[in-house]
Coordinates of C-alpha atoms in Angstrom, one line a residue:
M11 CA -15.8 -6.5 -22.1
T12 CA -15.0 -3.3 -20.2
R13 CA -12.7 -3.3 -17.2
S14 CA -15.7 -2.5 -14.9
A15 CA -17.6 -5.5 -16.3
R16 CA -14.6 -7.8 -15.8
F17 CA -14.3 -6.5 -12.2
Y18 CA -17.9 -7.2 -11.3
L19 CA -17.9 -10.6 -13.0
A20 CA -14.8 -11.5 -10.9
R21 CA -16.5 -10.2 -7.8
L22 CA -19.6 -12.4 -8.5
R23 CA -17.5 -15.5 -9.0
N24 CA -15.9 -15.0 -5.5
A25 CA -19.1 -14.0 -3.7
S26 CA -20.8 -16.0 -1.0
V27 CA -24.6 -16.2 -0.6
P28 CA -24.5 -13.6 2.3
E29 CA -22.5 -11.3 0.1
L30 CA -24.8 -11.6 -2.8
L31 CA -27.7 -10.7 -0.5
Y32 CA -25.7 -7.8 0.8
R33 CA -24.9 -6.5 -2.7
A34 CA -28.6 -6.9 -3.7
G35 CA -29.5 -4.7 -0.7
Q36 CA -26.9 -2.2 -1.8
C37 CA -28.6 -1.9 -5.2
V38 CA -32.0 -1.3 -3.6
F39 CA -30.4 1.4 -1.3
M40 CA -28.7 3.1 -4.3
G41 CA -32.0 3.3 -6.2
K42 CA -33.7 5.0 -3.3
L43 CA -30.8 7.3 -2.6
K44 CA -30.8 8.4 -6.3
R45 CA -34.5 9.1 -6.2
D46 CA -34.1 11.1 -3.0
A47 CA -31.2 13.1 -4.6
R48 CA -33.4 14.0 -7.5
R49 CA -36.0 15.7 -5.2
G50 CA -33.3 17.3 -3.0
A51 CA -34.0 15.2 0.1
Q52 CA -31.0 14.7 2.4
P53 CA -30.4 13.0 5.7
E54 CA -30.3 15.5 8.5
P55 CA -29.4 15.3 12.2
S56 CA -32.3 15.7 14.6
E57 CA -30.3 17.7 17.1
T58 CA -27.4 20.0 16.1
A59 CA -26.9 22.1 19.1
A60 CA -25.7 19.3 21.4
A61 CA -23.7 17.8 18.5
L62 CA -21.9 21.1 17.9
V63 CA -21.0 21.3 21.6
S64 CA -19.8 17.7 21.5
A65 CA -17.7 18.4 18.4
R66 CA -16.0 21.4 20.0
T67 CA -15.2 19.6 23.3
L68 CA -13.9 16.3 21.8
Q69 CA -10.1 16.2 22.0
P70 CA -8.3 15.5 18.7
P71 CA -5.8 12.7 18.3
V72 CA -2.2 13.6 19.1
I73 CA -0.3 14.3 15.8
H74 CA 3.5 13.8 15.4
G75 CA 5.8 14.9 12.6
T76 CA 7.1 18.2 11.4
T77 CA 5.6 20.8 9.1
D78 CA 7.6 22.7 6.5
P79 CA 6.9 26.5 6.3
A80 CA 7.7 26.5 2.6
L81 CA 5.0 23.8 2.0
V82 CA 2.6 25.7 4.1
A83 CA 3.2 28.8 2.0
A84 CA 2.7 26.7 -1.2
I85 CA -0.6 25.3 0.1
L86 CA -1.8 28.8 0.9
G87 CA -0.8 29.7 -2.6
G88 CA -2.8 26.9 -4.2
H89 CA -0.7 23.8 -4.0
R90 CA -2.6 20.6 -3.3
F91 CA -1.7 16.9 -2.7
T92 CA -2.5 15.3 -6.1
L93 CA -0.2 12.2 -6.1
N94 CA 2.1 13.9 -8.7
S95 CA -0.7 14.5 -11.1
S96 CA -1.3 17.9 -12.7
T97 CA -3.5 20.1 -10.5
D98 CA -5.2 21.4 -13.7
Q99 CA -5.8 17.9 -14.9
V100 CA -7.3 16.8 -11.6
R101 CA -9.5 19.9 -11.5
R102 CA -10.8 19.3 -15.1
C103 CA -11.6 15.7 -14.3
E104 CA -13.4 16.7 -11.1
E105 CA -15.4 19.4 -12.8
A106 CA -16.4 16.9 -15.6
L107 CA -17.9 14.6 -13.0
R108 CA -19.4 17.2 -10.7
G109 CA -23.2 17.2 -10.3
R110 CA -23.6 13.5 -11.3
F111 CA -25.1 11.0 -8.9
F112 CA -21.9 9.2 -7.6
A113 CA -23.1 5.7 -8.4
D114 CA -23.6 6.6 -12.1
I115 CA -19.9 7.5 -12.5
G116 CA -18.2 4.6 -14.2
E117 CA -14.8 4.3 -15.8
T118 CA -13.0 7.6 -16.4
S119 CA -10.0 8.5 -18.6
C120 CA -8.3 10.1 -15.7
D121 CA -6.9 8.4 -12.6
I122 CA -9.8 8.7 -10.1
R123 CA -7.4 8.0 -7.2
A124 CA -5.5 11.2 -8.0
V125 CA -8.8 13.1 -8.1
W126 CA -9.8 11.8 -4.7
E127 CA -6.5 12.7 -3.1
P128 CA -7.0 16.5 -2.7
A129 CA -10.6 15.9 -1.6
R130 CA -9.2 14.1 1.5
L131 CA -8.6 17.7 2.6
Q132 CA -5.4 16.7 4.3
H133 CA -3.7 19.9 3.2
L134 CA -6.0 21.6 5.7
T135 CA -4.8 19.3 8.5
Y136 CA -1.3 20.2 7.5
V137 CA -1.7 24.0 7.8
A138 CA -3.8 23.6 10.9
V139 CA -1.1 21.6 12.7
H140 CA 1.5 24.2 11.5
A141 CA -0.6 27.0 12.9
Q142 CA -0.9 25.2 16.3
R143 CA 2.9 24.8 16.6
S144 CA 4.9 27.7 15.2
C145 CA 3.1 30.7 13.8
S146 CA 2.6 34.3 14.6
E147 CA -0.9 35.5 15.3
A148 CA -1.1 37.1 11.9
E149 CA -0.2 33.8 10.3
R150 CA -2.8 32.0 12.3
D151 CA -5.4 34.4 11.2
A152 CA -4.3 33.9 7.6
I153 CA -4.6 30.1 8.0
R154 CA -8.0 30.4 9.6
R155 CA -9.3 32.5 6.7
F156 CA -7.8 30.0 4.3
M157 CA -9.4 27.1 6.0
T158 CA -12.8 28.9 6.1
G159 CA -12.6 29.5 2.3
E160 CA -11.5 26.0 1.5
F161 CA -14.2 24.3 3.5
S162 CA -16.9 26.5 2.1
R163 CA -15.7 26.0 -1.4
W164 CA -15.6 22.2 -1.0
L165 CA -19.1 22.1 0.5
D166 CA -20.4 24.3 -2.3
D167 CA -18.8 22.2 -5.1
N168 CA -19.8 18.8 -3.6
P169 CA -23.4 18.7 -2.5
F170 CA -24.4 15.4 -1.1
P171 CA -24.6 12.8 -2.8
L172 CA -23.3 14.2 -6.1
G173 CA -19.9 14.0 -7.8
P174 CA -16.8 11.8 -7.5
H175 CA -16.1 12.3 -3.9
Y176 CA -19.0 10.1 -2.6
M177 CA -18.1 7.2 -4.8
S178 CA -15.9 5.6 -2.2
A179 CA -17.1 5.2 1.4
M180 CA -13.4 5.0 2.4
E181 CA -12.7 8.5 1.1
C182 CA -15.7 9.7 3.1
G183 CA -14.2 8.1 6.2
L184 CA -10.8 9.8 5.7
R185 CA -12.5 13.3 5.5
M186 CA -14.2 12.9 8.9
P187 CA -11.3 13.8 11.1
V188 CA -10.7 16.9 8.9
F189 CA -14.3 18.0 9.3
L190 CA -14.1 17.6 13.0
L191 CA -10.8 19.6 13.0
G192 CA -12.5 22.3 11.1
I193 CA -15.4 22.6 13.5
R194 CA -12.9 22.9 16.4
K195 CA -10.4 25.2 14.8
L196 CA -12.9 27.6 13.3
A197 CA -15.0 28.0 16.5
G198 CA -16.1 31.6 16.6
V199 CA -15.2 32.3 13.0
S200 CA -18.4 31.3 11.4
D201 CA -21.4 29.5 13.1
V202 CA -22.9 29.0 9.6
L203 CA -19.8 27.2 8.4
A204 CA -19.7 25.1 11.6
H205 CA -23.2 23.9 11.1
R206 CA -22.5 23.1 7.4
L207 CA -19.5 21.0 8.4
L208 CA -21.6 19.3 11.1
G209 CA -24.2 18.5 8.5
A210 CA -21.5 17.1 6.1
L211 CA -20.0 15.0 8.9
Y212 CA -23.5 13.6 9.6
R213 CA -24.2 12.8 6.0
H214 CA -20.8 11.2 5.5
G215 CA -21.5 9.0 8.6
W216 CA -25.0 8.1 7.4
L217 CA -23.6 7.1 4.0
I218 CA -20.7 5.1 5.3
Y219 CA -22.9 3.1 7.7
R220 CA -25.0 2.0 4.7
R221 CA -22.1 1.3 2.3
L222 CA -19.6 -0.6 4.4
S223 CA -16.9 -2.7 2.6
L224 CA -17.7 -6.1 3.9
H225 CA -17.3 -9.7 2.8
S226 CA -14.8 -9.9 -0.1
S227 CA -14.3 -6.2 0.1
L228 CA -12.9 -6.3 3.7
G229 CA -9.6 -4.6 3.8
N230 CA -8.0 -1.2 4.4
H231 CA -11.2 0.4 3.0
T232 CA -13.1 -1.1 6.0
V233 CA -10.6 0.3 8.5
A234 CA -11.0 3.8 7.0
E235 CA -14.8 3.5 7.1
A236 CA -14.6 2.3 10.7
L237 CA -12.4 5.3 11.5
G238 CA -15.0 7.6 9.9
L239 CA -17.9 6.0 11.9
I240 CA -16.0 6.5 15.1
F241 CA -15.5 10.2 14.5
A242 CA -19.0 10.8 13.3
G243 CA -20.4 8.6 16.1
A244 CA -18.5 10.4 18.8
V245 CA -20.0 13.7 17.7
F246 CA -23.6 12.4 17.4
R247 CA -23.4 9.9 20.1
G248 CA -26.3 11.7 21.8
E249 CA -28.6 10.5 19.1
E250 CA -29.5 6.8 18.6
E251 CA -28.1 6.7 15.1
G252 CA -24.8 8.3 16.1
S253 CA -24.4 5.8 19.0
R254 CA -24.9 3.0 16.5
W255 CA -22.2 4.4 14.3
L256 CA -19.8 4.6 17.2
D257 CA -20.5 1.0 18.3
R258 CA -20.3 -0.3 14.7
G259 CA -17.0 1.5 14.1
I260 CA -15.5 0.0 17.2
E261 CA -16.8 -3.4 16.4
L262 CA -15.3 -3.3 12.9
L263 CA -11.9 -2.2 14.2
R264 CA -11.9 -4.9 16.8
G265 CA -13.0 -7.5 14.3
E266 CA -10.6 -6.5 11.6
I267 CA -7.4 -6.1 13.6
N268 CA -6.5 -9.8 13.7
H269 CA -7.5 -10.1 10.0
Q270 CA -5.5 -7.1 8.8
I271 CA -2.5 -7.7 11.0
L272 CA -1.3 -11.3 11.0
A273 CA 0.0 -13.2 14.0
D274 CA 3.6 -12.3 13.2
G275 CA 2.7 -8.6 12.6
G276 CA 2.7 -8.8 8.8
P277 CA 0.0 -7.5 6.4
V278 CA -2.7 -9.7 5.0
E279 CA -2.7 -7.5 1.9
Q280 CA 1.0 -8.2 1.2
S281 CA 1.8 -4.5 0.9
L282 CA 4.2 -2.7 3.2
A283 CA 2.7 0.7 2.2
Y284 CA -0.8 -0.3 3.0
H285 CA 0.4 -1.9 6.2
R286 CA 1.7 1.5 7.3
F287 CA -1.6 3.1 6.2
V288 CA -3.7 0.6 8.2
L289 CA -1.5 0.8 11.3
D290 CA -1.7 4.6 11.3
M291 CA -5.5 4.6 10.9
Y292 CA -5.7 2.2 13.9
W293 CA -3.4 4.5 16.0
L294 CA -5.5 7.5 15.0
A295 CA -8.7 5.7 16.2
V296 CA -7.1 4.3 19.4
N297 CA -5.8 7.6 20.4
F298 CA -9.1 9.4 19.7
L299 CA -11.1 6.8 21.6
T300 CA -8.8 6.7 24.6
T301 CA -8.2 10.4 24.9
N302 CA -12.0 11.1 24.9
R303 CA -12.8 8.0 27.1
L304 CA -15.2 6.7 24.5
H305 CA -13.8 3.1 24.6
D306 CA -10.9 1.3 26.2
A307 CA -8.9 0.3 23.1
G308 CA -5.8 -0.6 25.0
D309 CA -6.0 -4.3 24.1
L310 CA -5.6 -3.4 20.4
T311 CA -2.1 -2.0 21.0
F312 CA -0.5 -5.4 21.4
R313 CA -1.4 -6.3 17.8
L314 CA -0.5 -2.9 16.6
A315 CA 2.9 -3.2 18.2
K316 CA 3.5 -6.5 16.4
G317 CA 2.7 -4.6 13.1
E318 CA 5.3 -1.9 14.0
E319 CA 7.9 -4.6 14.8
F320 CA 7.3 -6.2 11.4
L321 CA 7.8 -2.9 9.5
A322 CA 10.9 -2.1 11.6
A323 CA 12.5 -5.4 10.4
F324 CA 12.3 -4.2 6.8
R325 CA 13.7 -0.7 7.4
S326 CA 17.1 0.2 6.1
G327 CA 18.9 3.4 7.1
E328 CA 16.7 5.8 9.0
S329 CA 13.4 5.2 7.2
Y330 CA 13.7 3.4 3.8
L331 CA 11.2 0.6 3.2
P332 CA 11.1 -1.5 -0.1
S333 CA 8.0 -0.9 -2.2
I334 CA 6.6 -4.5 -1.8
G335 CA 3.1 -4.8 -3.1
D336 CA 0.8 -1.9 -4.1
S337 CA 1.3 1.7 -2.8
D338 CA -0.9 4.7 -3.5
D339 CA 1.1 7.0 -1.2
G340 CA -1.9 7.5 1.0
H341 CA -1.6 8.9 4.6
A342 CA -3.9 8.6 7.5
V343 CA -3.2 12.2 8.6
A344 CA -1.2 14.1 5.9
P345 CA 2.2 13.8 4.2
G346 CA 4.9 14.3 6.9
L347 CA 2.4 13.9 9.7
R348 CA 1.3 10.8 11.6
P349 CA -0.7 9.8 14.7
K350 CA 1.1 9.0 18.0
R351 CA 2.4 5.4 17.9
C352 CA 3.9 3.1 20.4
E353 CA 7.7 3.1 20.8
I354 CA 9.4 0.1 19.1
R355 CA 12.9 -1.0 19.9
T356 CA 14.4 -2.3 16.7
R357 CA 15.7 -5.8 16.9
E358 CA 18.9 -6.0 15.0
E359 CA 18.7 -9.8 14.3
R360 CA 20.5 -11.1 11.3
L361 CA 17.5 -13.3 10.3
R362 CA 13.9 -12.7 10.9
V363 CA 11.4 -15.2 9.4
F364 CA 7.8 -14.1 9.3
K365 CA 6.0 -17.4 8.6
S366 CA 2.4 -16.0 8.6
A367 CA 3.1 -13.1 6.2
G368 CA 5.6 -15.1 4.2
Y369 CA 8.8 -13.0 4.3
S370 CA 12.3 -13.4 5.5
V371 CA 14.6 -10.5 6.3
L372 CA 18.4 -10.8 6.5
R373 CA 20.4 -8.0 8.0
S374 CA 24.3 -7.9 8.0
S375 CA 26.6 -6.1 10.4
T376 CA 27.8 -4.0 7.5
G377 CA 24.3 -2.5 6.7
T378 CA 23.0 -4.9 4.1
V379 CA 19.2 -5.7 4.3
I380 CA 17.8 -8.4 2.0
T381 CA 14.1 -9.3 1.8
F382 CA 12.9 -12.7 0.5
D383 CA 9.3 -13.1 -0.4
H384 CA 7.8 -16.6 0.1
G385 CA 4.3 -15.5 1.0
P386 CA 0.9 -15.6 -0.7
L387 CA -0.3 -13.4 -3.5
G388 CA -2.5 -11.2 -1.4
M389 CA -5.6 -11.1 0.7
A390 CA -8.1 -13.7 -0.5
P391 CA -10.4 -13.9 -2.3
L392 CA -9.5 -11.1 -4.7
H393 CA -5.8 -10.5 -3.8
N394 CA -6.3 -6.8 -4.7
H395 CA -3.1 -5.1 -3.6
G396 CA -0.7 -8.1 -4.0
H397 CA 1.9 -8.4 -6.8
A398 CA 2.9 -11.6 -8.5
D399 CA 6.3 -11.5 -6.9
A400 CA 6.8 -14.9 -5.4
L401 CA 10.4 -15.7 -4.4
S402 CA 11.5 -12.1 -5.3
I403 CA 14.3 -10.4 -3.4
T404 CA 15.3 -6.8 -2.7
L405 CA 18.6 -5.6 -1.4
T406 CA 19.4 -2.3 0.4
R407 CA 22.7 -1.2 1.9
N408 CA 22.9 1.5 4.5
G409 CA 19.7 3.0 3.3
E410 CA 20.7 2.9 -0.4
P411 CA 18.3 0.7 -2.5
L412 CA 20.2 -1.4 -5.1
L413 CA 18.1 -4.3 -6.0
V414 CA 14.6 -2.9 -6.0
D415 CA 10.9 -3.7 -6.3
P416 CA 10.0 -1.1 -9.0
G417 CA 6.8 0.1 -7.3
T418 CA 3.2 0.7 -8.4
C419 CA 3.1 3.7 -10.9
R420 CA -0.7 4.2 -10.9
Y421 CA -4.0 2.4 -10.6
N422 CA -6.4 3.8 -13.2
G423 CA -6.3 5.2 -16.7
A424 CA -3.2 3.4 -17.8
P425 CA -3.9 -0.4 -17.9
Q426 CA -0.5 -1.3 -19.6
W427 CA 1.4 0.2 -16.7
R428 CA -0.9 -1.2 -14.0
S429 CA -0.4 -4.7 -15.6
Y430 CA 3.4 -4.3 -15.8
F431 CA 4.1 -3.1 -12.3
K432 CA 1.9 -5.8 -10.8
G433 CA 3.4 -8.5 -12.9
T434 CA 6.1 -11.0 -12.4
S435 CA 8.7 -9.6 -14.8
A436 CA 8.8 -6.4 -12.8
H437 CA 10.3 -8.2 -9.9
N438 CA 13.5 -9.9 -9.0
T439 CA 12.4 -13.5 -9.7
V440 CA 11.9 -15.8 -12.7
T441 CA 9.2 -15.5 -15.3
V442 CA 8.2 -18.6 -17.2
D443 CA 6.8 -18.6 -20.7
G444 CA 6.2 -14.8 -20.5
R445 CA 3.3 -15.4 -18.0
D446 CA 2.6 -13.9 -14.6
Q447 CA 2.6 -16.3 -11.7
A448 CA -1.2 -15.7 -11.4
F449 CA -3.8 -14.4 -13.8
Q450 CA -4.7 -10.7 -13.8
E451 CA -8.5 -10.5 -14.2
T452 CA -8.5 -6.7 -13.8
G453 CA -6.3 -4.0 -12.3
F454 CA -7.4 -5.1 -8.8
V455 CA -8.4 -8.7 -9.1
W456 CA -6.2 -11.8 -9.5
S457 CA -7.3 -15.4 -10.1
R458 CA -5.4 -18.7 -10.0
P459 CA -3.4 -17.6 -7.0
Y460 CA -0.2 -19.5 -6.3
N461 CA 0.9 -21.4 -3.3
A462 CA 4.3 -20.3 -2.0
R463 CA 6.0 -21.9 1.0
L464 CA 9.2 -21.8 2.9
E465 CA 10.6 -25.3 2.8
R466 CA 13.9 -25.1 4.7
V467 CA 15.7 -22.7 7.0
R468 CA 19.3 -23.1 8.2
D469 CA 20.8 -20.5 10.5
E470 CA 24.3 -21.4 11.3
E471 CA 27.2 -19.4 12.6
D472 CA 29.0 -19.5 9.3
G473 CA 26.0 -18.9 7.0
I474 CA 22.2 -18.8 6.4
L475 CA 20.2 -20.9 3.9
L476 CA 16.6 -20.4 3.0
E477 CA 14.8 -22.6 0.5
A478 CA 11.3 -21.8 -0.8
S479 CA 9.1 -22.7 -3.8
H480 CA 5.9 -21.6 -5.5
G481 CA 3.4 -23.3 -7.8
G482 CA 2.3 -20.3 -9.8
Y483 CA 3.3 -22.0 -13.1
C484 CA 1.6 -25.3 -12.3
S485 CA -1.4 -24.1 -14.2
L486 CA 0.5 -24.1 -17.4
G487 CA -0.2 -26.8 -20.0
R488 CA 3.1 -28.3 -18.9
P489 CA 3.3 -27.4 -15.2
V490 CA 6.5 -25.9 -13.7
L491 CA 7.4 -25.7 -10.1
H492 CA 10.0 -23.0 -9.2
R493 CA 12.3 -23.5 -6.3
R494 CA 14.7 -20.8 -5.1
T495 CA 17.5 -21.2 -2.6
L496 CA 19.0 -18.2 -0.9
C497 CA 22.4 -18.8 0.7
W498 CA 24.1 -16.1 2.7
I499 CA 27.8 -16.9 2.8
D500 CA 28.9 -14.0 5.0
D501 CA 28.1 -10.3 5.5
E502 CA 29.3 -9.4 2.0
A503 CA 28.1 -12.2 -0.3
F504 CA 25.2 -14.4 -1.0
V505 CA 24.1 -16.9 -3.7
V506 CA 20.7 -17.3 -5.3
E507 CA 20.0 -20.6 -6.9
D508 CA 16.9 -21.2 -9.1
R509 CA 15.8 -24.7 -10.1
F510 CA 12.7 -26.0 -11.9
E511 CA 10.6 -29.2 -11.9
G512 CA 8.4 -30.1 -14.8
K513 CA 8.2 -31.5 -18.3
G514 CA 8.9 -30.1 -21.7
E515 CA 10.7 -27.0 -22.8
H516 CA 9.9 -23.5 -21.5
E517 CA 11.2 -20.0 -21.8
F518 CA 12.8 -18.8 -18.5
L519 CA 13.5 -15.1 -17.8
L520 CA 15.6 -14.2 -14.7
T521 CA 15.5 -10.6 -13.9
F522 CA 17.2 -8.3 -11.3
H523 CA 16.0 -4.7 -11.3
L524 CA 18.4 -2.0 -10.2
H525 CA 17.5 1.4 -8.8
P526 CA 17.6 3.9 -11.7
E527 CA 20.2 6.1 -9.9
A528 CA 22.6 3.1 -9.7
V529 CA 25.4 3.4 -12.3
L530 CA 25.9 0.1 -14.0
R531 CA 29.1 -1.0 -15.7
R532 CA 30.9 -4.2 -16.7
E533 CA 34.2 -5.3 -14.9
A534 CA 35.6 -8.7 -16.1
N535 CA 32.9 -11.3 -15.5
W536 CA 31.0 -9.1 -13.1
W537 CA 28.3 -6.4 -13.4
V538 CA 28.9 -3.6 -10.9
A539 CA 26.2 -1.2 -9.8
R540 CA 27.1 1.8 -7.7
K541 CA 24.7 4.2 -6.0
G542 CA 26.0 6.8 -3.6
N543 CA 28.8 5.2 -1.5
E544 CA 27.5 1.7 -2.0
S545 CA 28.2 -0.9 -4.6
L546 CA 26.8 -4.3 -5.8
W547 CA 28.7 -7.0 -7.7
I548 CA 26.6 -9.6 -9.5
T549 CA 27.5 -12.5 -11.9
L550 CA 25.9 -15.6 -13.3
V551 CA 27.8 -18.7 -12.4
G552 CA 28.2 -21.8 -14.5
G553 CA 27.5 -20.6 -18.0
G554 CA 25.5 -17.8 -19.6
D555 CA 25.5 -14.2 -18.7
F556 CA 23.3 -11.3 -18.0
C557 CA 22.5 -8.5 -20.4
E558 CA 21.6 -5.0 -19.5
T559 CA 18.1 -3.9 -20.6
R560 CA 17.3 -0.3 -20.5
A561 CA 13.6 0.7 -20.1
R562 CA 11.6 -0.4 -23.0
G563 CA 7.9 -0.3 -23.9
T564 CA 6.9 -3.5 -25.7
P565 CA 6.7 -5.6 -23.7
P566 CA 7.5 -3.2 -20.8
L567 CA 10.6 -4.0 -18.8
G568 CA 13.1 -2.0 -16.8
W569 CA 10.7 0.8 -15.5
F570 CA 10.7 2.2 -12.0
S571 CA 8.1 4.2 -10.1
P572 CA 9.6 6.2 -7.2
A573 CA 6.2 7.5 -6.2
Y574 CA 2.5 7.2 -7.2
G575 CA 2.0 8.7 -10.6
Q576 CA 5.7 8.9 -11.4
L577 CA 7.6 6.8 -14.0
R578 CA 11.3 6.6 -14.6
D579 CA 13.4 4.5 -16.9
G580 CA 16.0 2.2 -15.2
S581 CA 18.2 -0.8 -15.8
T582 CA 17.4 -4.5 -15.5
L583 CA 19.9 -7.4 -15.7
E584 CA 18.2 -10.2 -17.5
H585 CA 19.1 -13.7 -18.5
R586 CA 16.8 -15.5 -20.9
T587 CA 17.0 -19.1 -22.0
R588 CA 14.7 -21.8 -23.5
A589 CA 15.3 -25.3 -22.3
A590 CA 13.8 -28.2 -20.4
C591 CA 13.2 -27.8 -16.7
A592 CA 15.7 -30.5 -15.7
D593 CA 18.4 -28.7 -17.8
T594 CA 17.8 -25.3 -16.3
T595 CA 19.5 -24.0 -13.2
F596 CA 20.5 -20.3 -12.5
I597 CA 23.2 -19.7 -9.9
T598 CA 23.7 -16.0 -9.2
L599 CA 26.4 -14.7 -7.0
I600 CA 25.9 -11.2 -5.4
C601 CA 28.4 -9.3 -3.4
T602 CA 28.0 -6.0 -1.5
G603 CA 31.8 -5.6 -0.9
E604 CA 34.7 -6.8 -2.9
P605 CA 33.7 -9.8 -5.0
I606 CA 34.6 -13.2 -3.6
A607 CA 35.9 -16.1 -5.6
V608 CA 33.2 -18.1 -7.5
P609 CA 34.5 -21.5 -6.4
R610 CA 34.3 -20.5 -2.8
A611 CA 30.7 -19.4 -3.2
E612 CA 29.8 -22.7 -5.0
E613 CA 31.4 -24.7 -2.3
R614 CA 29.6 -22.9 0.5
L615 CA 26.3 -23.4 -1.3
W616 CA 26.8 -27.1 -1.7
N617 CA 27.9 -27.6 1.9
M618 CA 25.0 -25.6 3.3
K619 CA 22.5 -27.6 1.1
A620 CA 24.1 -30.9 1.9
V621 CA 23.3 -30.7 5.6
V622 CA 19.9 -32.3 6.3

């Protein structure tokens, strides 16, 4: 069975009756659209003159961030944002798919996500923002000529609805602000191009409205599509259809905000990177609606501020966030640029517990930030962007990542890497019997999701204790419950205790993944990892020891992905044993300063656990 077949089968198993009816309607729509495409029929706006005036008078959202003149020069010279894929490879894949009706494009050997990235046209946003801020008139003219050529070339190469760039309604939504930017910035340069962009914007809105990600597909795609409807609807609001687009986009944003952003500000998709992406798309829409007095979106900002507070709690140093969950390095505006956000005052609390999202963050006075994951697998029912990382931890000190979540690598065209980076052994937790904590149906669909819960919290003046468990291995023939206790003794030391409940013998693999730039060596009974000016001391207490595993291929272990499409070898400390659950306990002592005495750590752990 192909990956596509498995994906659709998993979708069917999770679909409600309304969703099945919606999907059936989509099939009918696709058939009609394909027939229309064969005879060259396209949706067209009934009134373009008024829409063109509207497009040129709408105020764009406020964009923050800095542009790099060297990157601008590289873009003008042919550089594109390709998610670290070869530009030639992306172009070859794009050309191979060009001219085909988008719904007929199935699995490809290349990573379709990397092909879509340059077609978001965010490189044009980047150079346009640069021209607005700090350019000579000659440079502005050069950028206008460049944008004119790029828009014309894209429209020539991608006639509606053919090629890979109409496959995802989300991708269409993300192009809408760029089309509007082009119509505004190129005013007076070419009326022909302005009308072509206006037509593309209309057809994108028309398609999105009929292909919305609803039901089990609700997620960040829906937010991007709503964003596109708002931009297209604002331009064509003088027409009945454009007004419907605007209203529907606003309705979706309002309906999704309490779904996407949980009550404590956390992400329903269990991904910090997608949370940043979703928040920025909301800020972009709110700013655009408010500035142009299209809708009072002020009530959305409270929930958005909660989301910003959540991300701020995870931040170490100036900007570092651990790569928890999926990340495709997507941006709402462009790399290095962002919409205007609300100002957040960082709360430097030593313990933040986010019960809805299922995370705890510990922050020391010496700059250590520890995250502890006791949340769900991901957004039900498909759990697309979550990783099987229950009870995993990460540790960063003064912006230097030491114990890491290894990242994502890529989505398509490399199933072995997709499977590894999503799986349990790629995280700082325990793998039982070589199995993930849930079952990977496809690269984007999980089944048999686990239940994780925070069972106990003690926040005392002389220490912090957190205890959580998950039942991801209760589906084994001989079920196993994993319980992890995290005991923070002081600013420089903490203990991780892993216990198991169940019957029979099992193979247990305890892993701690180190940043690949950390230099690892052995000192007496300790493993010492140093990165920059920071160090980490780690030892297994009460028998047994870790061994260092350099990156290996079969089965994969020890790999690190610093960005989408990139793969680096790294080091993992692993301890493997086969024993009965009742006979298996791992006690790991971790210090971020000079190592403390093991008996003292054990005593503090027992004392903290003893208090009811």
